[in-house]
Amino acid sequence: MPKIKLISTSISSNSNLKTHIKHVHPSELITFNELGKRKSYNNNNCTQPKKQLKLSEVGKTVKNLSQTEFDKANLELIINTVSPFSLIEHPAFIKYCHLTSNKVPMSRRRLMRNVSSLFNDMIQQLKTELEKIEYVCITADCWSIFHNRIWVLQFIG
């Protein structure tokens, strides 16, 4: 039985795949080119390729978020940008939220509860993953800066 390999390629550009087929599987190049010409963008296979918005369209595409989706998006924004938790209560941020979505952001107290919950979920997920692993390699890197403070960075892999 022949060995089956799963390959993947970019949706927008298949030039590397085409080069590979040309050099390694030259008898299949004609079939590849024919299949490439018959790309269809119907709902079953692919979605329509996204186009860049025109300047006149900017701001007109509106997605009505529920309060839950809005709060989750704000939580992800603050965590992923490593912003201070106080940002959620900053008057400029509240004004921005009101202007862009007509919603009020959650309180800092609720934000902190959500962060704690996400942290606990992540710890549980890590414990579950680590239970499946037989060996763990830990690496530490130490250095000192400013006023002889020592910093330790650990990598677990």
mmCIF file of C-alpha atoms in Angstrom:
data_model
loop_
_atom_site.group_PDB
_atom_site.id
_atom_site.type_symbol
_atom_site.label_atom_id
_atom_site.label_comp_id
_atom_site.label_asym_id
_atom_site.label_seq_id
_atom_site.Cartn_x
_atom_site.Cartn_y
_atom_site.Cartn_z
ATOM 1 C CA MET A 1 0.000 0.000 0.000
ATOM 2 C CA PRO A 2 1.491 3.413 -0.942
ATOM 3 C CA LYS A 3 2.357 5.845 1.814
ATOM 4 C CA ILE A 4 -0.158 8.696 2.078
ATOM 5 C CA LYS A 5 1.085 12.165 3.023
ATOM 6 C CA LEU A 6 -1.105 15.052 4.037
ATOM 7 C CA ILE A 7 0.085 18.375 2.645
ATOM 8 C CA SER A 8 -1.184 21.911 2.965
ATOM 9 C CA THR A 9 -0.623 25.099 1.038
ATOM 10 C CA SER A 10 -1.595 28.723 1.175
ATOM 11 C CA ILE A 11 -5.091 29.567 -0.005
ATOM 12 C CA SER A 12 -3.950 32.741 -1.738
ATOM 13 C CA SER A 13 -0.726 31.439 -3.345
ATOM 14 C CA ASN A 14 0.178 27.935 -4.405
ATOM 15 C CA SER A 15 3.395 28.737 -6.277
ATOM 16 C CA ASN A 16 5.590 26.672 -3.926
ATOM 17 C CA LEU A 17 3.285 23.675 -4.329
ATOM 18 C CA LYS A 18 3.228 24.141 -8.100
ATOM 19 C CA THR A 19 7.049 24.243 -8.182
ATOM 20 C CA HIS A 20 7.189 21.071 -6.099
ATOM 21 C CA ILE A 21 4.789 19.256 -8.409
ATOM 22 C CA LYS A 22 6.676 20.496 -11.470
ATOM 23 C CA HIS A 23 9.999 19.103 -10.177
ATOM 24 C CA VAL A 24 8.961 15.999 -8.239
ATOM 25 C CA HIS A 25 5.714 14.906 -9.948
ATOM 26 C CA PRO A 26 5.927 16.283 -13.524
ATOM 27 C CA SER A 27 3.299 13.846 -14.808
ATOM 28 C CA GLU A 28 0.733 15.420 -12.445
ATOM 29 C CA LEU A 29 1.397 19.053 -13.450
ATOM 30 C CA ILE A 30 -1.331 19.175 -16.106
ATOM 31 C CA THR A 31 -3.910 17.811 -13.641
ATOM 32 C CA PHE A 32 -2.766 20.329 -11.014
ATOM 33 C CA ASN A 33 -3.112 23.228 -13.460
ATOM 34 C CA GLU A 34 -6.591 22.087 -14.506
ATOM 35 C CA LEU A 35 -7.742 21.813 -10.888
ATOM 36 C CA GLY A 36 -6.312 25.259 -10.176
ATOM 37 C CA LYS A 37 -8.396 26.774 -12.975
ATOM 38 C CA ARG A 38 -11.605 25.243 -11.601
ATOM 39 C CA LYS A 39 -11.434 26.930 -8.170
ATOM 40 C CA SER A 40 -14.909 27.647 -6.966
ATOM 41 C CA TYR A 41 -15.842 29.971 -4.173
ATOM 42 C CA ASN A 42 -19.206 28.515 -3.285
ATOM 43 C CA ASN A 43 -20.289 28.020 0.305
ATOM 44 C CA ASN A 44 -19.391 24.322 0.321
ATOM 45 C CA ASN A 45 -15.694 24.642 -0.500
ATOM 46 C CA CYS A 46 -14.389 28.093 0.421
ATOM 47 C CA THR A 47 -15.642 31.474 1.436
ATOM 48 C CA GLN A 48 -15.370 34.408 -0.909
ATOM 49 C CA PRO A 49 -11.908 35.940 -0.831
ATOM 50 C CA LYS A 50 -11.962 39.017 1.379
ATOM 51 C CA LYS A 51 -11.317 42.345 -0.258
ATOM 52 C CA GLN A 52 -9.904 45.442 1.336
ATOM 53 C CA LEU A 53 -12.499 48.022 2.312
ATOM 54 C CA LYS A 54 -12.720 51.222 0.333
ATOM 55 C CA LEU A 55 -12.265 54.424 2.317
ATOM 56 C CA SER A 56 -15.976 55.199 1.944
ATOM 57 C CA GLU A 57 -16.848 51.798 3.494
ATOM 58 C CA VAL A 58 -14.767 52.234 6.650
ATOM 59 C CA GLY A 59 -16.959 52.508 9.708
ATOM 60 C CA LYS A 60 -20.091 51.394 7.874
ATOM 61 C CA THR A 61 -19.614 47.708 8.619
ATOM 62 C CA VAL A 62 -21.242 47.283 11.992
ATOM 63 C CA LYS A 63 -21.452 44.098 14.024
ATOM 64 C CA ASN A 64 -23.904 44.234 16.877
ATOM 65 C CA LEU A 65 -22.145 42.606 19.801
ATOM 66 C CA SER A 66 -23.951 41.300 22.813
ATOM 67 C CA GLN A 67 -22.733 42.607 26.163
ATOM 68 C CA THR A 68 -21.046 39.242 26.796
ATOM 69 C CA GLU A 69 -19.141 39.376 23.478
ATOM 70 C CA PHE A 70 -18.231 43.001 24.141
ATOM 71 C CA ASP A 71 -16.897 42.192 27.627
ATOM 72 C CA LYS A 72 -14.931 39.217 26.294
ATOM 73 C CA ALA A 73 -13.381 41.386 23.560
ATOM 74 C CA ASN A 74 -12.365 44.018 26.142
ATOM 75 C CA LEU A 75 -10.894 41.325 28.396
ATOM 76 C CA GLU A 76 -8.834 39.940 25.498
ATOM 77 C CA LEU A 77 -7.722 43.453 24.548
ATOM 78 C CA ILE A 78 -6.439 44.220 28.032
ATOM 79 C CA ILE A 79 -4.736 40.841 28.486
ATOM 80 C CA ASN A 80 -3.185 40.597 25.006
ATOM 81 C CA THR A 81 -1.862 44.170 25.047
ATOM 82 C CA VAL A 82 -0.599 43.779 28.635
ATOM 83 C CA SER A 83 -2.512 46.931 29.524
ATOM 84 C CA PRO A 84 -3.192 47.891 33.136
ATOM 85 C CA PHE A 85 -6.503 46.655 34.495
ATOM 86 C CA SER A 86 -7.347 50.246 35.379
ATOM 87 C CA LEU A 87 -7.788 50.955 31.647
ATOM 88 C CA ILE A 88 -11.290 49.481 31.874
ATOM 89 C CA GLU A 89 -12.351 52.363 34.171
ATOM 90 C CA HIS A 90 -10.481 55.147 32.355
ATOM 91 C CA PRO A 91 -12.909 57.865 31.182
ATOM 92 C CA ALA A 92 -11.397 57.899 27.683
ATOM 93 C CA PHE A 93 -11.852 54.127 27.345
ATOM 94 C CA ILE A 94 -15.442 54.336 28.574
ATOM 95 C CA LYS A 95 -16.114 57.136 26.075
ATOM 96 C CA TYR A 96 -14.507 55.102 23.272
ATOM 97 C CA CYS A 97 -16.676 52.079 24.126
ATOM 98 C CA HIS A 98 -19.795 54.225 24.177
ATOM 99 C CA LEU A 99 -18.961 55.877 20.834
ATOM 100 C CA THR A 100 -18.019 52.691 19.008
ATOM 101 C CA SER A 101 -20.576 50.223 20.354
ATOM 102 C CA ASN A 102 -22.918 52.178 22.618
ATOM 103 C CA LYS A 103 -22.017 49.804 25.460
ATOM 104 C CA VAL A 104 -20.515 50.330 28.903
ATOM 105 C CA PRO A 105 -17.435 48.259 29.753
ATOM 106 C CA MET A 106 -17.513 45.917 32.733
ATOM 107 C CA SER A 107 -16.253 47.095 36.114
ATOM 108 C CA ARG A 108 -12.660 46.524 37.182
ATOM 109 C CA ARG A 109 -13.902 44.154 39.881
ATOM 110 C CA ARG A 110 -15.695 42.006 37.296
ATOM 111 C CA LEU A 111 -12.662 42.193 34.991
ATOM 112 C CA MET A 112 -10.450 40.903 37.806
ATOM 113 C CA ARG A 113 -12.864 38.037 38.492
ATOM 114 C CA ASN A 114 -12.772 37.101 34.805
ATOM 115 C CA VAL A 115 -8.954 37.278 34.752
ATOM 116 C CA SER A 116 -8.783 35.063 37.847
ATOM 117 C CA SER A 117 -11.189 32.611 36.253
ATOM 118 C CA LEU A 118 -9.151 32.495 33.027
ATOM 119 C CA PHE A 119 -5.972 32.037 35.075
ATOM 120 C CA ASN A 120 -7.480 29.115 37.006
ATOM 121 C CA ASP A 121 -8.745 27.559 33.765
ATOM 122 C CA MET A 122 -5.281 27.890 32.230
ATOM 123 C CA ILE A 123 -3.620 26.307 35.278
ATOM 124 C CA GLN A 124 -6.071 23.397 35.109
ATOM 125 C CA GLN A 125 -5.465 22.998 31.380
ATOM 126 C CA LEU A 126 -1.674 22.979 31.949
ATOM 127 C CA LYS A 127 -2.017 20.369 34.701
ATOM 128 C CA THR A 128 -4.120 18.207 32.399
ATOM 129 C CA GLU A 129 -1.571 18.506 29.586
ATOM 130 C CA LEU A 130 1.390 17.856 31.906
ATOM 131 C CA GLU A 131 -0.258 14.699 33.285
ATOM 132 C CA LYS A 132 -0.006 13.202 29.786
ATOM 133 C CA ILE A 133 3.725 13.929 29.502
ATOM 134 C CA GLU A 134 6.328 11.573 30.895
ATOM 135 C CA TYR A 135 9.292 13.985 30.921
ATOM 136 C CA VAL A 136 9.627 17.768 31.183
ATOM 137 C CA CYS A 137 12.734 19.817 30.450
ATOM 138 C CA ILE A 138 13.151 23.024 32.450
ATOM 139 C CA THR A 139 15.690 25.713 31.555
ATOM 140 C CA ALA A 140 16.474 28.811 33.631
ATOM 141 C CA ASP A 141 18.226 31.998 32.545
ATOM 142 C CA CYS A 142 19.450 34.375 35.237
ATOM 143 C CA TRP A 143 20.758 37.927 34.974
ATOM 144 C CA SER A 144 20.953 41.053 37.074
ATOM 145 C CA ILE A 145 20.098 44.641 36.246
ATOM 146 C CA PHE A 146 19.731 47.934 38.098
ATOM 147 C CA HIS A 147 20.660 47.976 41.752
ATOM 148 C CA ASN A 148 21.774 44.324 41.806
ATOM 149 C CA ARG A 149 18.269 42.905 41.445
ATOM 150 C CA ILE A 150 18.409 39.355 40.171
ATOM 151 C CA TRP A 151 15.893 38.163 37.633
ATOM 152 C CA VAL A 152 15.181 34.534 36.820
ATOM 153 C CA LEU A 153 13.409 33.411 33.690
ATOM 154 C CA GLN A 154 12.314 29.790 33.305
ATOM 155 C CA PHE A 155 11.446 27.977 30.108
ATOM 156 C CA ILE A 156 9.500 24.760 30.355
ATOM 157 C CA GLY A 157 9.324 22.591 27.308
#
